[in-house]
JSON list of C-alpha atoms in Angstrom, two decimals:
[
{"chain": "A", "resi": 1, "resn": "MET", "atom": "CA", "xyz": [23.31, 11.47, -9.88]},
{"chain": "A", "resi": 2, "resn": "ARG", "atom": "CA", "xyz": [24.98, 13.97, -8.23]},
{"chain": "A", "resi": 3, "resn": "LEU", "atom": "CA", "xyz": [23.48, 15.29, -5.57]},
{"chain": "A", "resi": 4, "resn": "ASP", "atom": "CA", "xyz": [25.98, 18.45, -5.04]},
{"chain": "A", "resi": 5, "resn": "ARG", "atom": "CA", "xyz": [24.47, 19.88, -8.45]},
{"chain": "A", "resi": 6, "resn": "PHE", "atom": "CA", "xyz": [20.37, 19.51, -7.98]},
{"chain": "A", "resi": 7, "resn": "ASP", "atom": "CA", "xyz": [19.48, 23.10, -7.64]},
{"chain": "A", "resi": 8, "resn": "ASN", "atom": "CA", "xyz": [15.77, 23.75, -6.66]},
{"chain": "A", "resi": 9, "resn": "ARG", "atom": "CA", "xyz": [16.20, 27.18, -7.17]},
{"chain": "A", "resi": 10, "resn": "GLY", "atom": "CA", "xyz": [13.77, 27.64, -9.92]},
{"chain": "A", "resi": 11, "resn": "PHE", "atom": "CA", "xyz": [10.47, 25.99, -8.25]},
{"chain": "A", "resi": 12, "resn": "ASP", "atom": "CA", "xyz": [7.86, 27.91, -7.47]},
{"chain": "A", "resi": 13, "resn": "ARG", "atom": "CA", "xyz": [6.07, 27.06, -4.18]},
{"chain": "A", "resi": 14, "resn": "GLY", "atom": "CA", "xyz": [3.79, 29.69, -4.89]},
{"chain": "A", "resi": 15, "resn": "ARG", "atom": "CA", "xyz": [3.56, 32.20, -2.28]},
{"chain": "A", "resi": 16, "resn": "GLY", "atom": "CA", "xyz": [6.04, 33.86, 0.17]},
{"chain": "A", "resi": 17, "resn": "ARG", "atom": "CA", "xyz": [8.53, 32.82, 2.56]},
{"chain": "A", "resi": 18, "resn": "LEU", "atom": "CA", "xyz": [6.21, 34.65, 5.30]},
{"chain": "A", "resi": 19, "resn": "VAL", "atom": "CA", "xyz": [2.36, 32.89, 4.21]},
{"chain": "A", "resi": 20, "resn": "GLU", "atom": "CA", "xyz": [4.71, 29.19, 3.94]},
{"chain": "A", "resi": 21, "resn": "ALA", "atom": "CA", "xyz": [6.38, 29.90, 7.70]},
{"chain": "A", "resi": 22, "resn": "LEU", "atom": "CA", "xyz": [2.92, 30.61, 8.88]},
{"chain": "A", "resi": 23, "resn": "TRP", "atom": "CA", "xyz": [1.85, 27.72, 7.34]},
{"chain": "A", "resi": 24, "resn": "ILE", "atom": "CA", "xyz": [4.12, 25.33, 8.88]},
{"chain": "A", "resi": 25, "resn": "GLY", "atom": "CA", "xyz": [5.24, 27.21, 12.41]},
{"chain": "A", "resi": 26, "resn": "VAL", "atom": "CA", "xyz": [1.08, 27.86, 12.87]},
{"chain": "A", "resi": 27, "resn": "ALA", "atom": "CA", "xyz": [-1.83, 26.24, 10.96]},
{"chain": "A", "resi": 28, "resn": "HIS", "atom": "CA", "xyz": [-0.04, 23.07, 9.74]},
{"chain": "A", "resi": 29, "resn": "PRO", "atom": "CA", "xyz": [0.26, 20.82, 13.06]},
{"chain": "A", "resi": 30, "resn": "LEU", "atom": "CA", "xyz": [-2.86, 22.20, 13.88]},
{"chain": "A", "resi": 31, "resn": "VAL", "atom": "CA", "xyz": [-4.84, 21.19, 10.65]},
{"chain": "A", "resi": 32, "resn": "ALA", "atom": "CA", "xyz": [-2.49, 17.70, 11.29]},
{"chain": "A", "resi": 33, "resn": "SER", "atom": "CA", "xyz": [-3.08, 16.93, 15.02]},
{"chain": "A", "resi": 34, "resn": "SER", "atom": "CA", "xyz": [-5.37, 14.29, 16.47]},
{"chain": "A", "resi": 35, "resn": "ILE", "atom": "CA", "xyz": [-7.82, 16.59, 17.62]},
{"chain": "A", "resi": 36, "resn": "PRO", "atom": "CA", "xyz": [-11.17, 15.85, 16.54]},
{"chain": "A", "resi": 37, "resn": "GLY", "atom": "CA", "xyz": [-13.47, 18.25, 14.29]},
{"chain": "A", "resi": 38, "resn": "SER", "atom": "CA", "xyz": [-13.50, 19.64, 10.44]},
{"chain": "A", "resi": 39, "resn": "GLY", "atom": "CA", "xyz": [-15.15, 23.25, 10.04]},
{"chain": "A", "resi": 40, "resn": "TRP", "atom": "CA", "xyz": [-12.55, 24.25, 12.17]},
{"chain": "A", "resi": 41, "resn": "ARG", "atom": "CA", "xyz": [-9.79, 21.90, 10.00]},
{"chain": "A", "resi": 42, "resn": "ARG", "atom": "CA", "xyz": [-11.91, 23.57, 6.44]},
{"chain": "A", "resi": 43, "resn": "ALA", "atom": "CA", "xyz": [-11.23, 27.04, 7.74]},
{"chain": "A", "resi": 44, "resn": "LEU", "atom": "CA", "xyz": [-7.20, 27.03, 8.06]},
{"chain": "A", "resi": 45, "resn": "LEU", "atom": "CA", "xyz": [-7.05, 25.42, 5.17]},
{"chain": "A", "resi": 46, "resn": "ARG", "atom": "CA", "xyz": [-9.47, 27.99, 3.13]},
{"chain": "A", "resi": 47, "resn": "MET", "atom": "CA", "xyz": [-8.02, 30.41, 5.13]},
{"chain": "A", "resi": 48, "resn": "PHE", "atom": "CA", "xyz": [-4.42, 29.72, 3.51]},
{"chain": "A", "resi": 49, "resn": "GLY", "atom": "CA", "xyz": [-5.70, 29.79, 0.38]},
{"chain": "A", "resi": 50, "resn": "ALA", "atom": "CA", "xyz": [-7.40, 26.00, -0.12]},
{"chain": "A", "resi": 51, "resn": "ARG", "atom": "CA", "xyz": [-11.09, 25.45, -2.64]},
{"chain": "A", "resi": 52, "resn": "ILE", "atom": "CA", "xyz": [-12.94, 23.49, 0.26]},
{"chain": "A", "resi": 53, "resn": "GLY", "atom": "CA", "xyz": [-16.03, 23.33, -1.25]},
{"chain": "A", "resi": 54, "resn": "THR", "atom": "CA", "xyz": [-19.67, 23.02, 1.51]},
{"chain": "A", "resi": 55, "resn": "GLY", "atom": "CA", "xyz": [-20.00, 20.11, 3.40]},
{"chain": "A", "resi": 56, "resn": "VAL", "atom": "CA", "xyz": [-16.84, 18.80, 3.54]},
{"chain": "A", "resi": 57, "resn": "VAL", "atom": "CA", "xyz": [-15.05, 16.41, 6.39]},
{"chain": "A", "resi": 58, "resn": "VAL", "atom": "CA", "xyz": [-11.24, 16.84, 6.90]},
{"chain": "A", "resi": 59, "resn": "LYS", "atom": "CA", "xyz": [-9.95, 14.24, 9.43]},
{"chain": "A", "resi": 60, "resn": "PRO", "atom": "CA", "xyz": [-7.52, 14.60, 11.88]},
{"chain": "A", "resi": 61, "resn": "ARG", "atom": "CA", "xyz": [-4.24, 14.18, 10.70]},
{"chain": "A", "resi": 62, "resn": "VAL", "atom": "CA", "xyz": [-4.02, 15.22, 7.59]},
{"chain": "A", "resi": 63, "resn": "ARG", "atom": "CA", "xyz": [-1.34, 16.14, 6.02]},
{"chain": "A", "resi": 64, "resn": "VAL", "atom": "CA", "xyz": [-1.26, 19.01, 2.75]},
{"chain": "A", "resi": 65, "resn": "LYS", "atom": "CA", "xyz": [2.38, 20.28, 1.69]},
{"chain": "A", "resi": 66, "resn": "PHE", "atom": "CA", "xyz": [0.75, 23.70, -0.11]},
{"chain": "A", "resi": 67, "resn": "PRO", "atom": "CA", "xyz": [-3.04, 24.34, 0.37]},
{"chain": "A", "resi": 68, "resn": "TRP", "atom": "CA", "xyz": [-3.11, 27.01, -2.04]},
{"chain": "A", "resi": 69, "resn": "ARG", "atom": "CA", "xyz": [-2.51, 23.96, -4.74]},
{"chain": "A", "resi": 70, "resn": "LEU", "atom": "CA", "xyz": [-5.61, 21.65, -3.11]},
{"chain": "A", "resi": 71, "resn": "VAL", "atom": "CA", "xyz": [-9.15, 21.67, -4.15]},
{"chain": "A", "resi": 72, "resn": "VAL", "atom": "CA", "xyz": [-11.39, 20.24, -2.73]},
{"chain": "A", "resi": 73, "resn": "GLY", "atom": "CA", "xyz": [-15.63, 20.01, -4.33]},
{"chain": "A", "resi": 74, "resn": "ASP", "atom": "CA", "xyz": [-18.40, 19.43, -1.98]},
{"chain": "A", "resi": 75, "resn": "HIS", "atom": "CA", "xyz": [-19.23, 16.72, 0.20]},
{"chain": "A", "resi": 76, "resn": "SER", "atom": "CA", "xyz": [-16.18, 14.94, -0.02]},
{"chain": "A", "resi": 77, "resn": "TRP", "atom": "CA", "xyz": [-13.67, 12.99, 2.39]},
{"chain": "A", "resi": 78, "resn": "LEU", "atom": "CA", "xyz": [-10.13, 13.64, 3.71]},
{"chain": "A", "resi": 79, "resn": "GLY", "atom": "CA", "xyz": [-9.71, 11.08, 5.72]},
{"chain": "A", "resi": 80, "resn": "GLU", "atom": "CA", "xyz": [-7.53, 10.29, 9.10]},
{"chain": "A", "resi": 81, "resn": "ASN", "atom": "CA", "xyz": [-3.59, 10.64, 8.39]},
{"chain": "A", "resi": 82, "resn": "ILE", "atom": "CA", "xyz": [-3.72, 11.40, 4.97]},
{"chain": "A", "resi": 83, "resn": "TRP", "atom": "CA", "xyz": [-0.93, 13.07, 3.20]},
{"chain": "A", "resi": 84, "resn": "ILE", "atom": "CA", "xyz": [-1.58, 15.32, 0.09]},
{"chain": "A", "resi": 85, "resn": "ASP", "atom": "CA", "xyz": [2.50, 15.54, -0.83]},
{"chain": "A", "resi": 86, "resn": "ASN", "atom": "CA", "xyz": [0.67, 18.86, -3.31]},
{"chain": "A", "resi": 87, "resn": "LEU", "atom": "CA", "xyz": [3.84, 20.48, -5.55]},
{"chain": "A", "resi": 88, "resn": "ALA", "atom": "CA", "xyz": [1.97, 20.81, -7.47]},
{"chain": "A", "resi": 89, "resn": "GLU", "atom": "CA", "xyz": [-2.09, 21.38, -7.82]},
{"chain": "A", "resi": 90, "resn": "VAL", "atom": "CA", "xyz": [-4.25, 18.27, -6.46]},
{"chain": "A", "resi": 91, "resn": "THR", "atom": "CA", "xyz": [-8.11, 18.73, -7.63]},
{"chain": "A", "resi": 92, "resn": "VAL", "atom": "CA", "xyz": [-10.44, 16.39, -5.34]},
{"chain": "A", "resi": 93, "resn": "GLY", "atom": "CA", "xyz": [-14.17, 16.29, -6.81]},
{"chain": "A", "resi": 94, "resn": "ALA", "atom": "CA", "xyz": [-17.22, 16.49, -5.42]},
{"chain": "A", "resi": 95, "resn": "HIS", "atom": "CA", "xyz": [-18.22, 13.52, -3.67]},
{"chain": "A", "resi": 96, "resn": "CYS", "atom": "CA", "xyz": [-14.68, 11.36, -3.15]},
{"chain": "A", "resi": 97, "resn": "CYS", "atom": "CA", "xyz": [-12.73, 9.44, -0.50]},
{"chain": "A", "resi": 98, "resn": "LEU", "atom": "CA", "xyz": [-9.80, 9.49, 0.56]},
{"chain": "A", "resi": 99, "resn": "SER", "atom": "CA", "xyz": [-9.62, 7.05, 2.93]},
{"chain": "A", "resi": 100, "resn": "GLN", "atom": "CA", "xyz": [-6.86, 6.61, 5.60]},
{"chain": "A", "resi": 101, "resn": "ASP", "atom": "CA", "xyz": [-3.50, 6.44, 5.61]},
{"chain": "A", "resi": 102, "resn": "VAL", "atom": "CA", "xyz": [-4.26, 7.60, 0.93]},
{"chain": "A", "resi": 103, "resn": "TYR", "atom": "CA", "xyz": [-0.69, 8.81, 0.26]},
{"chain": "A", "resi": 104, "resn": "ILE", "atom": "CA", "xyz": [-1.02, 12.05, -2.62]},
{"chain": "A", "resi": 105, "resn": "CYS", "atom": "CA", "xyz": [2.36, 12.32, -4.74]},
{"chain": "A", "resi": 106, "resn": "THR", "atom": "CA", "xyz": [3.00, 15.65, -7.38]},
{"chain": "A", "resi": 107, "resn": "GLY", "atom": "CA", "xyz": [6.04, 15.84, -7.27]},
{"chain": "A", "resi": 108, "resn": "SER", "atom": "CA", "xyz": [9.35, 13.42, -8.45]},
{"chain": "A", "resi": 109, "resn": "HIS", "atom": "CA", "xyz": [13.06, 13.37, -9.81]},
{"chain": "A", "resi": 110, "resn": "ASP", "atom": "CA", "xyz": [14.40, 13.13, -13.45]},
{"chain": "A", "resi": 111, "resn": "TRP", "atom": "CA", "xyz": [16.82, 10.38, -11.73]},
{"chain": "A", "resi": 112, "resn": "SER", "atom": "CA", "xyz": [18.48, 10.10, -15.56]},
{"chain": "A", "resi": 113, "resn": "ARG", "atom": "CA", "xyz": [19.62, 13.13, -14.78]},
{"chain": "A", "resi": 114, "resn": "GLU", "atom": "CA", "xyz": [22.94, 14.07, -13.34]},
{"chain": "A", "resi": 115, "resn": "THR", "atom": "CA", "xyz": [21.26, 17.39, -11.31]},
{"chain": "A", "resi": 116, "resn": "PHE", "atom": "CA", "xyz": [17.71, 15.27, -10.33]},
{"chain": "A", "resi": 117, "resn": "ASP", "atom": "CA", "xyz": [16.39, 17.75, -11.25]},
{"chain": "A", "resi": 118, "resn": "LEU", "atom": "CA", "xyz": [12.86, 18.23, -9.10]},
{"chain": "A", "resi": 119, "resn": "VAL", "atom": "CA", "xyz": [10.07, 17.14, -11.75]},
{"chain": "A", "resi": 120, "resn": "THR", "atom": "CA", "xyz": [6.06, 18.25, -10.46]},
{"chain": "A", "resi": 121, "resn": "ARG", "atom": "CA", "xyz": [2.91, 16.74, -12.40]},
{"chain": "A", "resi": 122, "resn": "PRO", "atom": "CA", "xyz": [-0.98, 17.58, -10.80]},
{"chain": "A", "resi": 123, "resn": "VAL", "atom": "CA", "xyz": [-3.07, 15.19, -9.78]},
{"chain": "A", "resi": 124, "resn": "ARG", "atom": "CA", "xyz": [-6.99, 15.08, -10.33]},
{"chain": "A", "resi": 125, "resn": "ILE", "atom": "CA", "xyz": [-9.86, 12.75, -8.28]},
{"chain": "A", "resi": 126, "resn": "GLU", "atom": "CA", "xyz": [-12.45, 13.69, -10.45]},
{"chain": "A", "resi": 127, "resn": "ASP", "atom": "CA", "xyz": [-16.04, 13.13, -8.48]},
{"chain": "A", "resi": 128, "resn": "GLY", "atom": "CA", "xyz": [-17.69, 10.44, -6.93]},
{"chain": "A", "resi": 129, "resn": "ALA", "atom": "CA", "xyz": [-14.33, 8.48, -6.70]},
{"chain": "A", "resi": 130, "resn": "TRP", "atom": "CA", "xyz": [-13.10, 6.61, -4.15]},
{"chain": "A", "resi": 131, "resn": "VAL", "atom": "CA", "xyz": [-9.05, 5.69, -2.71]},
{"chain": "A", "resi": 132, "resn": "ALA", "atom": "CA", "xyz": [-8.90, 3.33, -0.53]},
{"chain": "A", "resi": 133, "resn": "ALA", "atom": "CA", "xyz": [-6.92, 2.89, 3.14]},
{"chain": "A", "resi": 134, "resn": "ARG", "atom": "CA", "xyz": [-2.45, 3.31, 2.11]},
{"chain": "A", "resi": 135, "resn": "ALA", "atom": "CA", "xyz": [-3.15, 3.58, -1.74]},
{"chain": "A", "resi": 136, "resn": "SER", "atom": "CA", "xyz": [-0.75, 5.60, -3.32]},
{"chain": "A", "resi": 137, "resn": "VAL", "atom": "CA", "xyz": [-0.88, 8.48, -5.85]},
{"chain": "A", "resi": 138, "resn": "ALA", "atom": "CA", "xyz": [1.89, 9.46, -8.40]},
{"chain": "A", "resi": 139, "resn": "PRO", "atom": "CA", "xyz": [2.42, 12.59, -10.11]},
{"chain": "A", "resi": 140, "resn": "GLY", "atom": "CA", "xyz": [0.47, 13.07, -13.23]},
{"chain": "A", "resi": 141, "resn": "VAL", "atom": "CA", "xyz": [-2.21, 10.52, -12.91]},
{"chain": "A", "resi": 142, "resn": "THR", "atom": "CA", "xyz": [-5.91, 11.46, -12.93]},
{"chain": "A", "resi": 143, "resn": "ILE", "atom": "CA", "xyz": [-8.49, 8.85, -11.18]},
{"chain": "A", "resi": 144, "resn": "GLY", "atom": "CA", "xyz": [-11.09, 8.53, -13.73]},
{"chain": "A", "resi": 145, "resn": "ALA", "atom": "CA", "xyz": [-15.33, 9.48, -12.09]},
{"chain": "A", "resi": 146, "resn": "GLY", "atom": "CA", "xyz": [-16.85, 6.76, -10.01]},
{"chain": "A", "resi": 147, "resn": "ALA", "atom": "CA", "xyz": [-13.53, 4.51, -9.92]},
{"chain": "A", "resi": 148, "resn": "VAL", "atom": "CA", "xyz": [-12.20, 3.28, -7.29]},
{"chain": "A", "resi": 149, "resn": "VAL", "atom": "CA", "xyz": [-9.04, 2.15, -5.96]},
{"chain": "A", "resi": 150, "resn": "ALA", "atom": "CA", "xyz": [-8.77, -0.62, -3.97]},
{"chain": "A", "resi": 151, "resn": "PHE", "atom": "CA", "xyz": [-6.27, -1.10, -0.49]},
{"chain": "A", "resi": 152, "resn": "GLY", "atom": "CA", "xyz": [-2.79, -0.51, -0.49]},
{"chain": "A", "resi": 153, "resn": "MET", "atom": "CA", "xyz": [-2.61, -0.07, -4.50]},
{"chain": "A", "resi": 154, "resn": "VAL", "atom": "CA", "xyz": [-0.29, 2.24, -5.44]},
{"chain": "A", "resi": 155, "resn": "VAL", "atom": "CA", "xyz": [-1.69, 3.73, -9.20]},
{"chain": "A", "resi": 156, "resn": "THR", "atom": "CA", "xyz": [0.69, 4.83, -11.43]},
{"chain": "A", "resi": 157, "resn": "ARG", "atom": "CA", "xyz": [-0.87, 5.84, -14.65]},
{"chain": "A", "resi": 158, "resn": "ASP", "atom": "CA", "xyz": [-4.49, 6.82, -15.43]},
{"chain": "A", "resi": 159, "resn": "VAL", "atom": "CA", "xyz": [-7.40, 5.13, -14.32]},
{"chain": "A", "resi": 160, "resn": "ALA", "atom": "CA", "xyz": [-10.78, 4.87, -16.35]},
{"chain": "A", "resi": 161, "resn": "ARG", "atom": "CA", "xyz": [-13.87, 6.33, -14.99]},
{"chain": "A", "resi": 162, "resn": "HIS", "atom": "CA", "xyz": [-16.03, 3.64, -13.31]},
{"chain": "A", "resi": 163, "resn": "VAL", "atom": "CA", "xyz": [-13.08, 0.93, -13.61]},
{"chain": "A", "resi": 164, "resn": "ILE", "atom": "CA", "xyz": [-11.47, -0.95, -9.60]},
{"chain": "A", "resi": 165, "resn": "VAL", "atom": "CA", "xyz": [-8.23, -1.47, -9.44]},
{"chain": "A", "resi": 166, "resn": "SER", "atom": "CA", "xyz": [-7.63, -4.04, -7.46]},
{"chain": "A", "resi": 167, "resn": "LEU", "atom": "CA", "xyz": [-4.80, -6.53, -6.93]},
{"chain": "A", "resi": 168, "resn": "GLU", "atom": "CA", "xyz": [-7.65, -9.84, -6.83]},
{"chain": "A", "resi": 169, "resn": "PRO", "atom": "CA", "xyz": [-5.90, -13.09, -8.36]},
{"chain": "A", "resi": 170, "resn": "GLY", "atom": "CA", "xyz": [-5.52, -12.56, -12.06]},
{"chain": "A", "resi": 171, "resn": "LEU", "atom": "CA", "xyz": [-6.92, -9.03, -11.85]},
{"chain": "A", "resi": 172, "resn": "ARG", "atom": "CA", "xyz": [-5.96, -5.93, -12.29]},
{"chain": "A", "resi": 173, "resn": "THR", "atom": "CA", "xyz": [-9.12, -3.74, -13.30]},
{"chain": "A", "resi": 174, "resn": "ARG", "atom": "CA", "xyz": [-12.33, -4.00, -13.80]},
{"chain": "A", "resi": 175, "resn": "PRO", "atom": "CA", "xyz": [-15.56, -2.33, -14.32]},
{"chain": "A", "resi": 176, "resn": "ARG", "atom": "CA", "xyz": [-17.95, -1.05, -11.68]},
{"chain": "A", "resi": 177, "resn": "SER", "atom": "CA", "xyz": [-21.35, -2.58, -11.84]},
{"chain": "A", "resi": 178, "resn": "ASP", "atom": "CA", "xyz": [-23.29, -0.91, -8.78]},
{"chain": "A", "resi": 179, "resn": "GLY", "atom": "CA", "xyz": [-25.61, 1.23, -11.59]},
{"chain": "A", "resi": 180, "resn": "SER", "atom": "CA", "xyz": [-23.36, 4.10, -10.49]},
{"chain": "A", "resi": 181, "resn": "THR", "atom": "CA", "xyz": [-24.01, 7.42, -13.27]},
{"chain": "A", "resi": 182, "resn": "THR", "atom": "CA", "xyz": [-21.43, 9.74, -11.31]}
]
């Protein structure tokens, strides 16, 4: 790869420079702070274009790259110290839990091209899913309704509905058997 040939000018940031500067300079440090409280975090995210449902919990130290590319359904939880690196849209359904230190990534680079082109793909987490602490979700992944991504997992492809993804010895995925119908 030749990084001197990288050209990101074609990437649409979704908002003008002034809005992005205000987000980075004013709102982002507050949302990402350790100060307790969800209500004012929801309000700031909404002020910058995030579509946040009713009863959403936003814990301290949440980082969101572009709030205008974030949709969160009713009664979902955004855990402490998560990073939503959303160069493309991230949709979190209703009644979802993203536990502490979760990383959601929507961008990467085409390493097969000399110009190391930026590649972005949306991430979708469907209703009732739980992404446990320190898990990472790669660009373009959909996590199905009611699925569980266990502690520390790295998810690089879609997860079916009502499946648990873990690294238990000899087991990668298994059906979720709690009677959930979500």
